[in-house]
C-alpha atoms as one frame of an Amber mdcrd trajectory, in Angstrom:
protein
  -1.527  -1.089   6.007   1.793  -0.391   8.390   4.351  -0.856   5.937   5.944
   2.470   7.198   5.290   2.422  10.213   7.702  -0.744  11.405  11.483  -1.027
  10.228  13.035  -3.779   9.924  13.447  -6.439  12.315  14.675  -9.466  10.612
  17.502 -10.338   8.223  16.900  -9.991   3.955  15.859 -13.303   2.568  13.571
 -14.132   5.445   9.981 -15.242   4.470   7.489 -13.058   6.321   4.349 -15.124
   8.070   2.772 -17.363   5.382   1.418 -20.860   4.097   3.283 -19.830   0.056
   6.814 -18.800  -0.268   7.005 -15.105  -2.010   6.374 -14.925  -5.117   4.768
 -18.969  -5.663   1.164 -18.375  -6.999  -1.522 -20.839  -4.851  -3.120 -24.183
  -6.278  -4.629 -23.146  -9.207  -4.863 -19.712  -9.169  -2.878 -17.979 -12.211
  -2.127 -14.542 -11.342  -3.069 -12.050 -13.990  -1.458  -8.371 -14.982   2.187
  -9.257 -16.072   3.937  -6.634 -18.423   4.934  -7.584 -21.635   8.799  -7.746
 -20.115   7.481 -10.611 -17.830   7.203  -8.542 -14.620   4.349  -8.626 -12.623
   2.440  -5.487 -12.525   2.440  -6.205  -8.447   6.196  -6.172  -7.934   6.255
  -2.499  -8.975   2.844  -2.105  -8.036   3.147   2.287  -7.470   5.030   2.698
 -10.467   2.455   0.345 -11.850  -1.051   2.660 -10.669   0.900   5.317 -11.973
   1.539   4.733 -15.238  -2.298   3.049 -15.274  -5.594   3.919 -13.707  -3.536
   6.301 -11.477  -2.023   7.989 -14.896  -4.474  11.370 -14.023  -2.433  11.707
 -10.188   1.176  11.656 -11.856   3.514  14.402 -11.399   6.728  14.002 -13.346
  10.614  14.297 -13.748  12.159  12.248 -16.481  11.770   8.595 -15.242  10.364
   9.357 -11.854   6.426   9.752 -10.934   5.054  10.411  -7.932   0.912  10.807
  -6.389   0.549  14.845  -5.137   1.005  15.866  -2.353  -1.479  15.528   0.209
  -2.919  12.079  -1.834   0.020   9.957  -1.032   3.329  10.119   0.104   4.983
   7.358  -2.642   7.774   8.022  -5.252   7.726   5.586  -8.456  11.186   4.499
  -9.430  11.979   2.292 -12.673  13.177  -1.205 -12.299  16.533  -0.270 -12.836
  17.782   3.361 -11.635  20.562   5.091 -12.651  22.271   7.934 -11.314  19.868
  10.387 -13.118  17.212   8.830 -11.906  18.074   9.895  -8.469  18.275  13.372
  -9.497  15.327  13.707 -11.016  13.776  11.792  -7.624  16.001  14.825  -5.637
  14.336  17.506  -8.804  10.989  16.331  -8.332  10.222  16.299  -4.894  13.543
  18.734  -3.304  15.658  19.253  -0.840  15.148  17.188   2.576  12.067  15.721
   1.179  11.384  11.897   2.240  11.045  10.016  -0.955   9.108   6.396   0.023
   9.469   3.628  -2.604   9.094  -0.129  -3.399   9.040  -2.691  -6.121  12.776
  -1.888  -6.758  16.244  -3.375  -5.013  17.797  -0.246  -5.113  19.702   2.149
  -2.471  19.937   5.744  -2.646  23.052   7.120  -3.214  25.959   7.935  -0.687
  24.655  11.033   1.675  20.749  10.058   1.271  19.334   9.312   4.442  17.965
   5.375   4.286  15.409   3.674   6.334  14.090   0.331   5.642  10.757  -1.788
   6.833  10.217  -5.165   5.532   6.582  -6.199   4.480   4.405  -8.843   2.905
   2.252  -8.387   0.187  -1.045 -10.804   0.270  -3.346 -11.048  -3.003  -6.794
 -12.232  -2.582  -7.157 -16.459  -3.580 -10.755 -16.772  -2.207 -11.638 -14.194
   0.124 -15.410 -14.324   0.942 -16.266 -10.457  -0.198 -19.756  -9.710   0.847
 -21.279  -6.302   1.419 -21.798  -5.095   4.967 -25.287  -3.017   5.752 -23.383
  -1.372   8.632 -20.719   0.108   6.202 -21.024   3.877   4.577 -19.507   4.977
   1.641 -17.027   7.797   3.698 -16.719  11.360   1.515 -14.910  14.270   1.099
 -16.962  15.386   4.581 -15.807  13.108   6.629 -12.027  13.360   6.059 -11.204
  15.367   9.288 -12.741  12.090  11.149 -10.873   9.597   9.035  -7.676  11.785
   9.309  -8.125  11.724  13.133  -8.769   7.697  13.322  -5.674   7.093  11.241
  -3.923   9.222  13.740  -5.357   6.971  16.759  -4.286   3.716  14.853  -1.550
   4.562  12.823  -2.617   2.107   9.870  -0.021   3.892   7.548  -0.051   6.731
   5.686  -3.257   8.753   5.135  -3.156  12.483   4.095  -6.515  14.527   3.132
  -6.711  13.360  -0.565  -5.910   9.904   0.370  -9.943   9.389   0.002  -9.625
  10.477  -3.974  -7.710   7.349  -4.993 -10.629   4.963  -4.748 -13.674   3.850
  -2.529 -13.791   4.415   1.350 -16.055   2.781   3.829 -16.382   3.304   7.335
 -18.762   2.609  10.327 -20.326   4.590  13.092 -21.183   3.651  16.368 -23.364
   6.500  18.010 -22.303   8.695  14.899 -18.640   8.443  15.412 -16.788   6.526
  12.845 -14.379   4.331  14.204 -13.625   2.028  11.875 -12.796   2.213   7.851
 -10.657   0.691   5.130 -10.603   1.774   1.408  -8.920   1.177  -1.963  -5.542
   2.991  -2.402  -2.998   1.547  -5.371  -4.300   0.996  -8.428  -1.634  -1.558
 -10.601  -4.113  -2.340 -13.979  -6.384  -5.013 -12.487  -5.527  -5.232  -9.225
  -6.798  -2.552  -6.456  -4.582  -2.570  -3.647  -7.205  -2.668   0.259  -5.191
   0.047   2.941  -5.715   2.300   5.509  -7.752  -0.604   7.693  -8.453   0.903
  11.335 -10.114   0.377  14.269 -10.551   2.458  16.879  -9.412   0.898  20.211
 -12.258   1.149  21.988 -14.250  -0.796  19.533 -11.632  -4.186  18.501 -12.401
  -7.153  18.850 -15.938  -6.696  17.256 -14.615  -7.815  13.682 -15.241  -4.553
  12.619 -12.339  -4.597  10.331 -12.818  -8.116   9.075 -16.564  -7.271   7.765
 -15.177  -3.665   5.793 -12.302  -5.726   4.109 -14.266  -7.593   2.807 -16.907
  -4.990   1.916 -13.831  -3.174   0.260 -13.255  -6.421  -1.181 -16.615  -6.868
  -2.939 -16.652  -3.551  -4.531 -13.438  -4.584  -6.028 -14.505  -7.858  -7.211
 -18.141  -6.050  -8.552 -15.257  -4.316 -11.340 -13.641  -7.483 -12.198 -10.384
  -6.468 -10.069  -8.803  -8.526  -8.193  -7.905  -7.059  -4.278  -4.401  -7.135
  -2.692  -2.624  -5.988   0.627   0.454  -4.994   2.294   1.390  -5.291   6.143
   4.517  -5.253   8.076   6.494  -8.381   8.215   6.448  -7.766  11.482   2.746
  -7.544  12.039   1.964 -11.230  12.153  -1.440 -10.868  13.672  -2.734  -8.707
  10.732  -1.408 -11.055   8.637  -2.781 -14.268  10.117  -5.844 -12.199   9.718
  -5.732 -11.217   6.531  -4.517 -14.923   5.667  -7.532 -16.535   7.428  -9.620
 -14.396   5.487  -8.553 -15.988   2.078  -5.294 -13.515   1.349  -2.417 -15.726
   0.733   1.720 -14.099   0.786   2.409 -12.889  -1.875   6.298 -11.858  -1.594
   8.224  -9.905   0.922   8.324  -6.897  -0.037  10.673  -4.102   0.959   9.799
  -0.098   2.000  12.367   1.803   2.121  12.273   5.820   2.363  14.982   7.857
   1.284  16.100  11.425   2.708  16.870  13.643   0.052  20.107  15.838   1.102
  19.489  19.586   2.417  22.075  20.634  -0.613  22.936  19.134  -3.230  26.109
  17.543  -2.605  29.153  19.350  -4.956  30.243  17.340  -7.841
């Protein structure tokens, strides 16, 4: 997933690479996990892991959560902030910390630093999820390898407890793992498939294809359904991911805000 690792490149309202407008659920396939306010547990999808199976990672300020750091970098914002909800974002995390957020349309207020990247979120409508005999289950061990492959390929963020928010599998070639992909959000029902990398020496072997859908089996084995994110801009991963049996979703929009140095004077 590259979500922050592109900004944006094309005007709002744009559909991002797809055969199903955002939002516009596929031939027969309901989509499960709405709240009881109608919204999709996927539109919010952080704020949705961490008020869920992601409740034991929250750290708190009044209506902001966010994972710890070193397991993710994301902030959880309600649907609708308000002005305190901004300083609790600005209490919880401090001054000249990046805050990264979705799922809201919201901008930061005047002196917050602002950058924006424009994804697509893809949701699994038939993906065929098999097991791979190549793939290892990747541990606690092997985190200074997986740090330095998601260095090399820059598949979006991944810190050194990024491997404690689900399942990671990876393959060696020659002892050397240079592929993986794992689980990472966690909205009630839905696990969200990130961190997929290849090192460049080995593409082109479908390396990545076979451990999605590994990923994707384990997810499946629970009853869950699996989901994605990639840049908008990224239309190769998401023809991929498409002719795999992902279909879009919605755009989505990243955006990470730059808490101010000092707190402005009222």
């Amino acid at each position: 997933m590259t979500e922050l690792a592109v900004p944006r490149q094309h005007a709002p309202g744009r559909h991002a690479p797809g055969r199903h407008a955002p939002g516009r659920p596929g031939p027969d396939r309901p989509e499960p996990g709405r709240h009881a306010t109608g919204q999709h547990v996927l539109n919010n999808p952080v704020r949705s892991s961490l008020l869920g199976p992601h409740a034991h990672f929250a750290e708190r300020v009044g209506d902001v959560l966010r994972y710890p750091v070193g397991v993710s970098p994301f902030v959880a914002l309600p649907d609708v902030p308000d002005e305190s909800t901004w300083r609790n974002v600005a209490a919880l995390l401090g001054p000249g910390a990046i805050a990264p957020f979705t799922g809201i349309d919201a901008s930061p207020p005047p002196g917050w630093g602002d950058a924006i990247f424009d994804g697509a979120q893809l949701v699994d409508e038939g993906v065929d999820a098999l097991p791979d005999e190549e793939a290892v289950r990747l541990g606690t061990a092997d985190v200074p390898e997986m740090l330095a492959l998601a260095e090399r390929t820059k598949p979006g963020p991944f810190l050194p407890r990024t491997i404690e928010l689900g399942t990671y599998l990876g393959i060696r070639r020659d002892g050397t793992l240079v592929a993986m992909a794992g689980e990472r959000l966690h909205p009630p029902g839905w696990t969200e498939i990130s961190a997929v990398c290849t090192d460049a020496d080995h593409r082109g072997q479908g390396l990545a294809t076979r451990l999605v859908r590994a990923v994707a089996a384990g997810i499946r084995a629970r009853g869950e359904t699996p989901f994605l994110h990639a840049a908008a801009t990224n239309t190769n991963a998401i023809r991929l991911y498409e002719s795999l049996g992902f279909r879009l979703r919605r755009e989505v929009t990243f955006r990470a805000a730059r808490i101010p140095d000092i707190e402005p004077a009222a």
